[in-house]
mmCIF file with all atom_site columns, C-alpha atoms in Angstrom:
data_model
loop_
_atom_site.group_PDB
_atom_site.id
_atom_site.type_symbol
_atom_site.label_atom_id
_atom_site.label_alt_id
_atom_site.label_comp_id
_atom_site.label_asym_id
_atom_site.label_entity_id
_atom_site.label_seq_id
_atom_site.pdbx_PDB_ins_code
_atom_site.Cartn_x
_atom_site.Cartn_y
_atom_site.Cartn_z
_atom_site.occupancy
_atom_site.B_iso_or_equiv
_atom_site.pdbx_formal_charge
_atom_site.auth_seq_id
_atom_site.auth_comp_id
_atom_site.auth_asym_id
_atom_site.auth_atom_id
_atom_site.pdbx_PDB_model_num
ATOM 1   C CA . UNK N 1 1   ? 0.000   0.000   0.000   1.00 89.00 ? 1   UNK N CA 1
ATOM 2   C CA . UNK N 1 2   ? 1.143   3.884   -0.635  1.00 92.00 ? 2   UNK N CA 1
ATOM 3   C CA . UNK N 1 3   ? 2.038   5.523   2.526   1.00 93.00 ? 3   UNK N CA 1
ATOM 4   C CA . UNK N 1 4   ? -0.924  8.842   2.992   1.00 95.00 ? 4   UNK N CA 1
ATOM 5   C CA . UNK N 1 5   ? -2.880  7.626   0.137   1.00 96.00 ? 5   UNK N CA 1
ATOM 6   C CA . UNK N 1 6   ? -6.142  6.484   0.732   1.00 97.00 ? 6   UNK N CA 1
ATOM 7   C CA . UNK N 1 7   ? -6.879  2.998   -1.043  1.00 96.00 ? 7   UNK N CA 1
ATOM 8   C CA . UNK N 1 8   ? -10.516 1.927   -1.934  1.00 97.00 ? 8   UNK N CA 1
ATOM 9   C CA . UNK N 1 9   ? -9.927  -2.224  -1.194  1.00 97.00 ? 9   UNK N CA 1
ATOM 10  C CA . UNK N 1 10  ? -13.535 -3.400  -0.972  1.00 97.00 ? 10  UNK N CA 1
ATOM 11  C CA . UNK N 1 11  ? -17.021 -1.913  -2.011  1.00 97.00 ? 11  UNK N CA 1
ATOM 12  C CA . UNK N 1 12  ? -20.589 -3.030  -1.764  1.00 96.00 ? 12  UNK N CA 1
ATOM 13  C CA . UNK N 1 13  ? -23.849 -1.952  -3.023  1.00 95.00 ? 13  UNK N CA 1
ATOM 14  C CA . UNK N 1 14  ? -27.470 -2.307  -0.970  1.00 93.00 ? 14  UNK N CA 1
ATOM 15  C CA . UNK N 1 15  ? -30.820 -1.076  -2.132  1.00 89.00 ? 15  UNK N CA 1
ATOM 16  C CA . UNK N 1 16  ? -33.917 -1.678  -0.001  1.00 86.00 ? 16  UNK N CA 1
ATOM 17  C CA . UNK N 1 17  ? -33.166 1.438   1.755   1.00 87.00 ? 17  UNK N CA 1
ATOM 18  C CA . UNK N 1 18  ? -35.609 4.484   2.856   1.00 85.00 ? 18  UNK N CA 1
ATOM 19  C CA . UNK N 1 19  ? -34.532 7.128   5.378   1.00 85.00 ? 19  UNK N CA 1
ATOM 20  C CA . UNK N 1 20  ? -35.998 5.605   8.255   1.00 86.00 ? 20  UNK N CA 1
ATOM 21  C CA . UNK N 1 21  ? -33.761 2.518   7.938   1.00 90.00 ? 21  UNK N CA 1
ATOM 22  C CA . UNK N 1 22  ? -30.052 2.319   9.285   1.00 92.00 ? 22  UNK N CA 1
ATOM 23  C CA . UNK N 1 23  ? -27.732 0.140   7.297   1.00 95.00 ? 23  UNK N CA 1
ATOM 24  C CA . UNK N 1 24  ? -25.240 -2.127  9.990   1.00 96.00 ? 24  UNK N CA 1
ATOM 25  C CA . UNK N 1 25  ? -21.625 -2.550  7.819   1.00 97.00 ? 25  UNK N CA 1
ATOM 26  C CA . UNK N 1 26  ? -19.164 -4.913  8.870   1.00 97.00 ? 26  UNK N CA 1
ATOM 27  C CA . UNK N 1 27  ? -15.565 -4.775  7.927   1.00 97.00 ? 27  UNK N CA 1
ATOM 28  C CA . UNK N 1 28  ? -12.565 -7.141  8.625   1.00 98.00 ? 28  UNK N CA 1
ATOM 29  C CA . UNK N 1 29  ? -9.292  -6.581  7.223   1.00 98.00 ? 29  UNK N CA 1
ATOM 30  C CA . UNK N 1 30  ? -6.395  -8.723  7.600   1.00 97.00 ? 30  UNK N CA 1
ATOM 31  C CA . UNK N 1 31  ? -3.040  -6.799  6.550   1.00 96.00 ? 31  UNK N CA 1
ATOM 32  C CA . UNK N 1 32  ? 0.651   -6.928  7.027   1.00 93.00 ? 32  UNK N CA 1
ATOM 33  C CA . UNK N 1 33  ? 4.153   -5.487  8.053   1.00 92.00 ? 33  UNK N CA 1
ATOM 34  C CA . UNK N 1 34  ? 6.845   -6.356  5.658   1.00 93.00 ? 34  UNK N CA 1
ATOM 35  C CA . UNK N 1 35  ? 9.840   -5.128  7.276   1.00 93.00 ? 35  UNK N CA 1
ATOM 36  C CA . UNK N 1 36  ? 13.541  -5.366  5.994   1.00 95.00 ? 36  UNK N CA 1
ATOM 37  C CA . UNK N 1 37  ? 16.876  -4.527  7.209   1.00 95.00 ? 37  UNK N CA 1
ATOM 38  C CA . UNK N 1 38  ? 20.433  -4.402  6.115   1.00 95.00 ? 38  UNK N CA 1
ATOM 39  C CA . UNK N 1 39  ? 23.068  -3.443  8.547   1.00 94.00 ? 39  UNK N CA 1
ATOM 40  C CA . UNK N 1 40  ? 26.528  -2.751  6.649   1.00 94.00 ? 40  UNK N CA 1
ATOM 41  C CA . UNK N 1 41  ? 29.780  -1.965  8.438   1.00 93.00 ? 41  UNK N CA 1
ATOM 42  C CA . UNK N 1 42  ? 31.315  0.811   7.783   1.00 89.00 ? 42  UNK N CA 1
ATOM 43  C CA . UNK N 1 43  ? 34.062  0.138   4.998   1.00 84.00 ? 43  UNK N CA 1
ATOM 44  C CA . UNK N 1 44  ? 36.398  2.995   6.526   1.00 81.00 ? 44  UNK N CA 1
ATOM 45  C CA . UNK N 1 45  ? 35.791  1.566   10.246  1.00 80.00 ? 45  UNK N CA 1
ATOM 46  C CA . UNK N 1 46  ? 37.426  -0.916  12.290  1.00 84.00 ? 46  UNK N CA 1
ATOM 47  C CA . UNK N 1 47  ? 37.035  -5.182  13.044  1.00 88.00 ? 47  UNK N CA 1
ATOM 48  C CA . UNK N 1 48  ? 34.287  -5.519  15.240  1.00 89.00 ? 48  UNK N CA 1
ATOM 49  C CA . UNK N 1 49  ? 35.238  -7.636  18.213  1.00 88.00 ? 49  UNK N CA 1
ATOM 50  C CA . UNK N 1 50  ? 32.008  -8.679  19.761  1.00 91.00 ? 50  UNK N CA 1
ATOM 51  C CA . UNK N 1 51  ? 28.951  -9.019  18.071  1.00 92.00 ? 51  UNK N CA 1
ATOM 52  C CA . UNK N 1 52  ? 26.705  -6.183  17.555  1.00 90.00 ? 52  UNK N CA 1
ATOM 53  C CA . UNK N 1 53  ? 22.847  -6.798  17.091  1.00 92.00 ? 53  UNK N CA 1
ATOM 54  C CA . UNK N 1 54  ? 20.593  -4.103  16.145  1.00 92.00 ? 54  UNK N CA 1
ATOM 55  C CA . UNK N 1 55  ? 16.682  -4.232  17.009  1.00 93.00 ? 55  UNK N CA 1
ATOM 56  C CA . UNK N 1 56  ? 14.017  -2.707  14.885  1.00 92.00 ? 56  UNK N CA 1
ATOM 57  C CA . UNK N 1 57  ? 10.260  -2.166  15.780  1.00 91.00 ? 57  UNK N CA 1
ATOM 58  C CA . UNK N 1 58  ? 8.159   -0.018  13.039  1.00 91.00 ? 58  UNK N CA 1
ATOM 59  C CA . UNK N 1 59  ? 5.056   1.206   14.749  1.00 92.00 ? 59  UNK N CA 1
ATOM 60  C CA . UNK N 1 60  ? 2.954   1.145   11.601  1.00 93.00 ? 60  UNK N CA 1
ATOM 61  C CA . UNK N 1 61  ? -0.819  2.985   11.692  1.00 95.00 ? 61  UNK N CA 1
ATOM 62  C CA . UNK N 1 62  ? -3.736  2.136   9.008   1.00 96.00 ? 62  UNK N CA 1
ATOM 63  C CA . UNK N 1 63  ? -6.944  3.928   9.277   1.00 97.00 ? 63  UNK N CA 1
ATOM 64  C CA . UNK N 1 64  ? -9.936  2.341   7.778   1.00 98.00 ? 64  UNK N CA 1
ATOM 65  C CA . UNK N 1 65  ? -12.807 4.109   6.512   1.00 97.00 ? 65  UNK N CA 1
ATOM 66  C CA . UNK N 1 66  ? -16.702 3.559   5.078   1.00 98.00 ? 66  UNK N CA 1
ATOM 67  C CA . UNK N 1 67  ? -17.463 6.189   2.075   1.00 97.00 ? 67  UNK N CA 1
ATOM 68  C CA . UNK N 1 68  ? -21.414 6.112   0.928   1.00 95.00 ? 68  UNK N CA 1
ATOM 69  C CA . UNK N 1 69  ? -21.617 7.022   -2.370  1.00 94.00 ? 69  UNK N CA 1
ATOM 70  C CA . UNK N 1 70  ? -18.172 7.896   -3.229  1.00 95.00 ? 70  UNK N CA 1
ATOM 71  C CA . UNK N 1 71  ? -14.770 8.343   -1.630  1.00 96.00 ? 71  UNK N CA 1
ATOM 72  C CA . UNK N 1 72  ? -14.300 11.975  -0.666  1.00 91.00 ? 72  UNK N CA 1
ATOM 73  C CA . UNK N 1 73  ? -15.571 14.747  -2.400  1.00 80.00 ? 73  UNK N CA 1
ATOM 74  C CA . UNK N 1 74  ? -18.723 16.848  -2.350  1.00 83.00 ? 74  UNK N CA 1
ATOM 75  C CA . UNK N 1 75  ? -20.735 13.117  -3.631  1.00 88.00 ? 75  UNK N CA 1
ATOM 76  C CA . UNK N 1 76  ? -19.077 11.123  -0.787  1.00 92.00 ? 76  UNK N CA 1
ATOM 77  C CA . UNK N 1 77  ? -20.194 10.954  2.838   1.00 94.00 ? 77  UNK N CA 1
ATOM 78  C CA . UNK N 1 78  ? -18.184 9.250   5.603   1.00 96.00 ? 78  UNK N CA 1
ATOM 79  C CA . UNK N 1 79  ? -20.013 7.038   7.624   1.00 96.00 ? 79  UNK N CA 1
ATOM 80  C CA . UNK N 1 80  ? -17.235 6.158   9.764   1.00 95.00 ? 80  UNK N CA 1
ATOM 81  C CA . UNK N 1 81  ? -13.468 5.181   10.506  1.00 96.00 ? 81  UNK N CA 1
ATOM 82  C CA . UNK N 1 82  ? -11.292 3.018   12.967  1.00 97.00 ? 82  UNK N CA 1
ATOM 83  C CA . UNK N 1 83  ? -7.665  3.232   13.356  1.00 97.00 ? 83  UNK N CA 1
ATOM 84  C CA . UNK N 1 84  ? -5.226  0.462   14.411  1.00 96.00 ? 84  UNK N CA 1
ATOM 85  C CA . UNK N 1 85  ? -1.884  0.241   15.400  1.00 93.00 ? 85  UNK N CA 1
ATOM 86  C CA . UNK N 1 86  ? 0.947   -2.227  14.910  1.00 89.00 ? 86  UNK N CA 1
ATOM 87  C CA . UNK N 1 87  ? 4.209   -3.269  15.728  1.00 87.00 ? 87  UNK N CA 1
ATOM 88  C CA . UNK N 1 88  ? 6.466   -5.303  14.005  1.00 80.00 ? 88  UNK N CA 1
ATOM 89  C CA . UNK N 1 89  ? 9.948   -6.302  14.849  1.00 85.00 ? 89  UNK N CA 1
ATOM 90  C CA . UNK N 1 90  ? 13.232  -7.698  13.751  1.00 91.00 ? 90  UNK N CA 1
ATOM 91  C CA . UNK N 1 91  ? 16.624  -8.226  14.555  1.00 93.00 ? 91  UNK N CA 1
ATOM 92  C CA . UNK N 1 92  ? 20.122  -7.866  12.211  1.00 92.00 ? 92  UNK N CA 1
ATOM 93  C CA . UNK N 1 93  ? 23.611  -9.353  13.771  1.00 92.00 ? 93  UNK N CA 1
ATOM 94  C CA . UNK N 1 94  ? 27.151  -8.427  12.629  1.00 92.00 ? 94  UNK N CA 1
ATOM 95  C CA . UNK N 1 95  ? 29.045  -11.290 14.114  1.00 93.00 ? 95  UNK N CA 1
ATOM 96  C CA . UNK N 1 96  ? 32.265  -10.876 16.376  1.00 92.00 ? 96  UNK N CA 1
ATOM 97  C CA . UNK N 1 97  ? 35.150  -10.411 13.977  1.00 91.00 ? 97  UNK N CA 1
ATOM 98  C CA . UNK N 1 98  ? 32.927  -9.036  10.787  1.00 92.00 ? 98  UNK N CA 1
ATOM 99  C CA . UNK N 1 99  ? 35.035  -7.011  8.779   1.00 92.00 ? 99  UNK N CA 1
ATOM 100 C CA . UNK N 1 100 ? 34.890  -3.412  7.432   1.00 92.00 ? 100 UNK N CA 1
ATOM 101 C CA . UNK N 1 101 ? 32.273  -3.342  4.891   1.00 93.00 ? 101 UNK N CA 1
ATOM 102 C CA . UNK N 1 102 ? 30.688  -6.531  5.814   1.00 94.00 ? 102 UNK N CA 1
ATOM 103 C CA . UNK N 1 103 ? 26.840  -6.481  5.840   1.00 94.00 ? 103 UNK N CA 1
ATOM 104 C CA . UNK N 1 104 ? 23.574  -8.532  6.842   1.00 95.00 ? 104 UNK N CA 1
ATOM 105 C CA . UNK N 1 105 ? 20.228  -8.224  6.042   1.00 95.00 ? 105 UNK N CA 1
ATOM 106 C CA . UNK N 1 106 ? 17.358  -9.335  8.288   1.00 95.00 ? 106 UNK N CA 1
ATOM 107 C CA . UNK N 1 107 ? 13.207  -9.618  7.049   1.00 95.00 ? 107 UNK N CA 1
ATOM 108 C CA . UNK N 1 108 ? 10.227  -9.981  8.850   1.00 92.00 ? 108 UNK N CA 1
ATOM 109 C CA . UNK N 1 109 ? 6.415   -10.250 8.281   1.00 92.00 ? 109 UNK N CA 1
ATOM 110 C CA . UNK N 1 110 ? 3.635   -9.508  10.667  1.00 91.00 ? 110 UNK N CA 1
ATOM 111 C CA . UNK N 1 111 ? -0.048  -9.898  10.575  1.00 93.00 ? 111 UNK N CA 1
ATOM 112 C CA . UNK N 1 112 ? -2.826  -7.895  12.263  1.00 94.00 ? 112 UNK N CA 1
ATOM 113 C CA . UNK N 1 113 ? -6.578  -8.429  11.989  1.00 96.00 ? 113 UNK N CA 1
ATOM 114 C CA . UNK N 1 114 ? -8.810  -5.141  11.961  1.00 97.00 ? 114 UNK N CA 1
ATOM 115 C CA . UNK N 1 115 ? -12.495 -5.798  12.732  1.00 97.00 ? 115 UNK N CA 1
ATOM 116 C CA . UNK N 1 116 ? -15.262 -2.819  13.198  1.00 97.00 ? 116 UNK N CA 1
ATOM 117 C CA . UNK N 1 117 ? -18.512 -2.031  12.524  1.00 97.00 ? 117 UNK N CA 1
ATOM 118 C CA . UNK N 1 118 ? -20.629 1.201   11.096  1.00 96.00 ? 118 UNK N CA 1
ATOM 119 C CA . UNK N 1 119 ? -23.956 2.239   11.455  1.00 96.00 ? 119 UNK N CA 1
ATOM 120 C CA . UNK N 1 120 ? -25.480 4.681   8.748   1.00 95.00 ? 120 UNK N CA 1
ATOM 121 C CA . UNK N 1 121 ? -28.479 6.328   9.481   1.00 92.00 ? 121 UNK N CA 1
ATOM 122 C CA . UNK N 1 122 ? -30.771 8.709   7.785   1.00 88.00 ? 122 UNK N CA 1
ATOM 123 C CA . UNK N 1 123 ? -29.713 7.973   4.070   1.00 89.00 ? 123 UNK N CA 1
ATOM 124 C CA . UNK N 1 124 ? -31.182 9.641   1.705   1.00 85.00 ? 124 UNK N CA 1
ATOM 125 C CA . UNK N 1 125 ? -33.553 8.760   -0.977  1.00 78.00 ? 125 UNK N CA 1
ATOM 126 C CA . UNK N 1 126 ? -31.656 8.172   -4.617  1.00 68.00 ? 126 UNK N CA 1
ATOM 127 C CA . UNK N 1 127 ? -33.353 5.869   -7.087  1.00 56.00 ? 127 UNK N CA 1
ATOM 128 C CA . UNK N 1 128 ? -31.776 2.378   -7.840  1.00 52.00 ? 128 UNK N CA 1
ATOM 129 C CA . UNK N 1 129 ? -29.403 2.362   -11.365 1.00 55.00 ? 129 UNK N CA 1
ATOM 130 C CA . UNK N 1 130 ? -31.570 2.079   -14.513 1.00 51.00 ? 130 UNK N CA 1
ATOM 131 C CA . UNK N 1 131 ? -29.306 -1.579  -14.210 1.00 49.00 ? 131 UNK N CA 1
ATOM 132 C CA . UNK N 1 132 ? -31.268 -2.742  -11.123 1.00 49.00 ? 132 UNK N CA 1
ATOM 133 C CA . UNK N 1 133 ? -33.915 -5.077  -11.328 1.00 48.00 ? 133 UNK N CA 1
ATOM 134 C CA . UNK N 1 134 ? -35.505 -3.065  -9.067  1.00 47.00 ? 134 UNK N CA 1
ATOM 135 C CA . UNK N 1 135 ? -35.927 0.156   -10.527 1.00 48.00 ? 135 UNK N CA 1
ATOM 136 C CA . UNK N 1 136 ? -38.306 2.275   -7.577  1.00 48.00 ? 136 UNK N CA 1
ATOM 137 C CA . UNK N 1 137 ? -36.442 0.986   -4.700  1.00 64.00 ? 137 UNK N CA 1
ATOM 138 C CA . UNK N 1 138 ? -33.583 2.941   -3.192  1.00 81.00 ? 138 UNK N CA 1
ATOM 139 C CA . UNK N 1 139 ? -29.685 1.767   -3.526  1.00 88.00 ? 139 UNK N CA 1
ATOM 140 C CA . UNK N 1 140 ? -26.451 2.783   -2.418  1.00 92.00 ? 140 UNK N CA 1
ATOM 141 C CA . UNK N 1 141 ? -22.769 1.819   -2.821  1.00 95.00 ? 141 UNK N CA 1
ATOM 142 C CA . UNK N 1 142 ? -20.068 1.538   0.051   1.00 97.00 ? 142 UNK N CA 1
ATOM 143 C CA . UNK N 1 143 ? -16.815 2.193   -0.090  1.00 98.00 ? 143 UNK N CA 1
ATOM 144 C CA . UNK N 1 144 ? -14.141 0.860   2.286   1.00 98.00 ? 144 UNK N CA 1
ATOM 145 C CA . UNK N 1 145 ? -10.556 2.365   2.223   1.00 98.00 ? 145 UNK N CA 1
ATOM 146 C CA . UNK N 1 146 ? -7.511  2.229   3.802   1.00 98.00 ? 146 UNK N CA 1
ATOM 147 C CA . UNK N 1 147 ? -4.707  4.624   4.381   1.00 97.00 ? 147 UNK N CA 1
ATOM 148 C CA . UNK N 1 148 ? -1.288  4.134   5.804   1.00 96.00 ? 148 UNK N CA 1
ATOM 149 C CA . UNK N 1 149 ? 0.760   6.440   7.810   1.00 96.00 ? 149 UNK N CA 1
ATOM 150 C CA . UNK N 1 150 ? 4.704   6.426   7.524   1.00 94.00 ? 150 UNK N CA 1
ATOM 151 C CA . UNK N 1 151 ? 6.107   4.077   9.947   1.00 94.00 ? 151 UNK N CA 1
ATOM 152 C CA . UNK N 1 152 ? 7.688   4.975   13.358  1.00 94.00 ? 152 UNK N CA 1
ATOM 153 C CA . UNK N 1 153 ? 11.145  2.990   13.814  1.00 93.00 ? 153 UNK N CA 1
ATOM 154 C CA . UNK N 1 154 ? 12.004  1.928   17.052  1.00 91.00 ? 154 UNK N CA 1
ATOM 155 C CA . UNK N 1 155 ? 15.228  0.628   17.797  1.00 91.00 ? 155 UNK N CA 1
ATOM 156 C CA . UNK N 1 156 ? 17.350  -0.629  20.924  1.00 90.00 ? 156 UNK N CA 1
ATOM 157 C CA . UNK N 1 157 ? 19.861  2.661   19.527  1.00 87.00 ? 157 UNK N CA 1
ATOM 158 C CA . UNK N 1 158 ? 19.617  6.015   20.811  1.00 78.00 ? 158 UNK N CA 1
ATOM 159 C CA . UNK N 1 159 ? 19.001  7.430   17.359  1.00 81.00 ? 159 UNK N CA 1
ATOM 160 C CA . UNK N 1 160 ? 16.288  7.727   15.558  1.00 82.00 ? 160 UNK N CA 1
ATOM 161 C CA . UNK N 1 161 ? 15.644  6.070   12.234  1.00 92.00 ? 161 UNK N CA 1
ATOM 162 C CA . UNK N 1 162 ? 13.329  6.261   9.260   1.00 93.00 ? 162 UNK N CA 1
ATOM 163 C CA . UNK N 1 163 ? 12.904  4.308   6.212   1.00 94.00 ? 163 UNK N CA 1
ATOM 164 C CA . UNK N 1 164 ? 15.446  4.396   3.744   1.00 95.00 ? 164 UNK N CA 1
ATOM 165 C CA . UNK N 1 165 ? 19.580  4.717   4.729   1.00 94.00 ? 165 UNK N CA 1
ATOM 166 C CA . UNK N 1 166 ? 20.674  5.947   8.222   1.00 94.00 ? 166 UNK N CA 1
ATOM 167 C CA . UNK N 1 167 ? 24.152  6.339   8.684   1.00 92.00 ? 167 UNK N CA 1
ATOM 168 C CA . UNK N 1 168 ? 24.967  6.446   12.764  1.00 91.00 ? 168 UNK N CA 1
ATOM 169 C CA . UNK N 1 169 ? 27.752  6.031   14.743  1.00 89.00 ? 169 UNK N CA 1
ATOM 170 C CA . UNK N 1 170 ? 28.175  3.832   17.729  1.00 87.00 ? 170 UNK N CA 1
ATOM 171 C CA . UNK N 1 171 ? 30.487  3.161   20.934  1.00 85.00 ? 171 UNK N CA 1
ATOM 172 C CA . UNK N 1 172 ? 31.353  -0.542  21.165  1.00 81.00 ? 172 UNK N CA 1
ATOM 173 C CA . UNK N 1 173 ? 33.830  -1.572  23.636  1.00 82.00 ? 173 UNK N CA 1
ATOM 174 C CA . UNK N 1 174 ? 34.700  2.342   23.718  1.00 83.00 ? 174 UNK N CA 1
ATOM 175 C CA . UNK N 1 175 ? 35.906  2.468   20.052  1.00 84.00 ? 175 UNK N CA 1
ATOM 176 C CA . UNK N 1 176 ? 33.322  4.155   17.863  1.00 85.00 ? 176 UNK N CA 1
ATOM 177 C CA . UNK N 1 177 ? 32.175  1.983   14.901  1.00 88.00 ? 177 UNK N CA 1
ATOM 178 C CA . UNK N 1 178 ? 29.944  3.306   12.087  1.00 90.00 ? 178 UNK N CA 1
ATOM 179 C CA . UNK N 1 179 ? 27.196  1.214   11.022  1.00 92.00 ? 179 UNK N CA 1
ATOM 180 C CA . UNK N 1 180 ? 24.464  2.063   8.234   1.00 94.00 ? 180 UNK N CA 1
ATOM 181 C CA . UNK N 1 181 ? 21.053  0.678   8.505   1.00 95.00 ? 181 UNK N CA 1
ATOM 182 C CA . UNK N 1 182 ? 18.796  0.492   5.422   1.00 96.00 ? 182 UNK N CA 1
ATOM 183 C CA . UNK N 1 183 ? 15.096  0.055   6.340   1.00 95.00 ? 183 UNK N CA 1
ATOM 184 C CA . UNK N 1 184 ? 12.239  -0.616  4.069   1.00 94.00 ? 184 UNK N CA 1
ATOM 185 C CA . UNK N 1 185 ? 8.538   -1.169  5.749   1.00 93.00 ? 185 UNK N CA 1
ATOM 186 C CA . UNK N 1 186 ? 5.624   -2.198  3.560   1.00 93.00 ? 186 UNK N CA 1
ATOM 187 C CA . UNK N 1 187 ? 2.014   -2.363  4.832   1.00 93.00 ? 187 UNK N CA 1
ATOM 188 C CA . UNK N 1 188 ? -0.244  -4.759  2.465   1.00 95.00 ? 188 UNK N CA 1
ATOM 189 C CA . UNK N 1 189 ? -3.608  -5.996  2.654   1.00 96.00 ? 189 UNK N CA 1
ATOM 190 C CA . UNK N 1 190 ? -3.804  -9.263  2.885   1.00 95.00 ? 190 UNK N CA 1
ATOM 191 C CA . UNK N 1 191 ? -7.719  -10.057 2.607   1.00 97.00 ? 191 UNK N CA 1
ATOM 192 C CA . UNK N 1 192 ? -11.033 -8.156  3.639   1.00 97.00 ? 192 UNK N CA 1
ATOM 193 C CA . UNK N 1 193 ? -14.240 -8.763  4.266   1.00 97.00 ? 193 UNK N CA 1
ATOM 194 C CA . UNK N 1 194 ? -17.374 -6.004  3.801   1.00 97.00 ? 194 UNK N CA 1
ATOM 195 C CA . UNK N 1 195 ? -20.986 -6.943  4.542   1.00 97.00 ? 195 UNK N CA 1
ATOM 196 C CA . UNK N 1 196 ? -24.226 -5.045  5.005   1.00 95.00 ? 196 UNK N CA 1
ATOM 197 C CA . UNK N 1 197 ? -27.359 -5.682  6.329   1.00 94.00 ? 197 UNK N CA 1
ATOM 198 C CA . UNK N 1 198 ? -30.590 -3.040  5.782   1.00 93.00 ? 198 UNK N CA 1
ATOM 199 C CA . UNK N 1 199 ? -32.232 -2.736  8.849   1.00 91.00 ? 199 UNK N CA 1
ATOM 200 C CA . UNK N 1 200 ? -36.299 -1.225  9.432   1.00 84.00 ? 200 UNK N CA 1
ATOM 201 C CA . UNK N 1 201 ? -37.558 0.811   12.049  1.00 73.00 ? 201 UNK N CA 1
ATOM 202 C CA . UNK N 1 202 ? -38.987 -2.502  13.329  1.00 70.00 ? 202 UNK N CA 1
ATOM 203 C CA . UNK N 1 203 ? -35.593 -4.164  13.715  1.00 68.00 ? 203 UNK N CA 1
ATOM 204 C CA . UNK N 1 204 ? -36.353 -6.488  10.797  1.00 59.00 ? 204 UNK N CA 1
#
């Protein structure tokens, strides 16, 4: 998925609906962390002589919303959203005795579940599609999105990091050794499912 771009990834049309009615959506979405890591030596640095592990946690943030009608826009109308939050984690070891320019590259995948539900109320009246069988009753479409945020690294280092290369400098043993980490965090959707139910004034 695009980091701060919002992603239609399911959609769902109901008709049966007159402004008295509320329509119950439910939405599960199963989606993942793909986090990588390469931690190179620095070429112009020194033997290390005891292993050095570095620790990475991305914090990663989706929000999730229901459009009627359309995403956005003035023909759009959010019916609701639910955030979640994340963390996934790896680890990347230089060995005792790597030499200068040495690297190793670490990958992980984590998997969240995000379940909510929305209640829209008070929908307006707009005749089914010439398409529908039923061409007086009253239809809409729902949209479900998703948006990722950029990623917060964590790390067991006192500096912070961000996706892409971060060249940093550390004390091991009290001789300073430079290291450069090169992160790369993907969020993906792994599967979703969207259902509706139109529901009367009688609960029917």
């Amino acid at each position: 998925m695009p980091i701060n771009v919002e992603t239609p990834i399911a959609n769902l049309t109901l008709d049966r609906i007159n402004p008295s009615d509320r329509v119950e959506l439910g939405s599960t979405v199963i989606w993942n962390i793909s986090t990588s890591a390469t931690v190179t030596l620095s070429a112009a640095g020194v033997t290390l002589a005891v292993p050095l592990t570095i620790s990475l946690s991305p914090l990663e943030q989706l929000t999730f919303r229901v459009w009627r009608d359309a995403i956005g826009g003035q023909n759009g109308t959010l019916v609701g959203q639910a955030t979640d939050f994340r963390t996934g984690g790896l680890s990347a070891s230089l060995a005792a005795g790597t030499a200068p320019g040495a690297s190793v590259t670490a990958a992980q995948v984590s998997t969240a579940t995000t379940t909510f539900i929305t209640t829209d109320t008070n929908v307006p009246v707009i005749p089914a599609s010439s398409s529908s069988s039923h061409s007086n009753i009253h239809e809409h479409t729902y949209f479900l999105t998703a948006t990722a945020a950029a990623p917060i690294i964590l790390s067991n280092l006192l500096s912070a990091l961000t996706v892409g290369a971060n060249t940093i400098s550390i004390s091991v043993l009290g001789i300073t050794v430079g290291i450069t980490i090169t992160i790369a965090v993907t969020p993906s959707v792994q599967a979703v499912y969207f259902g509706g139910s139109v529901i009367d004034e009688n609960d029917t």
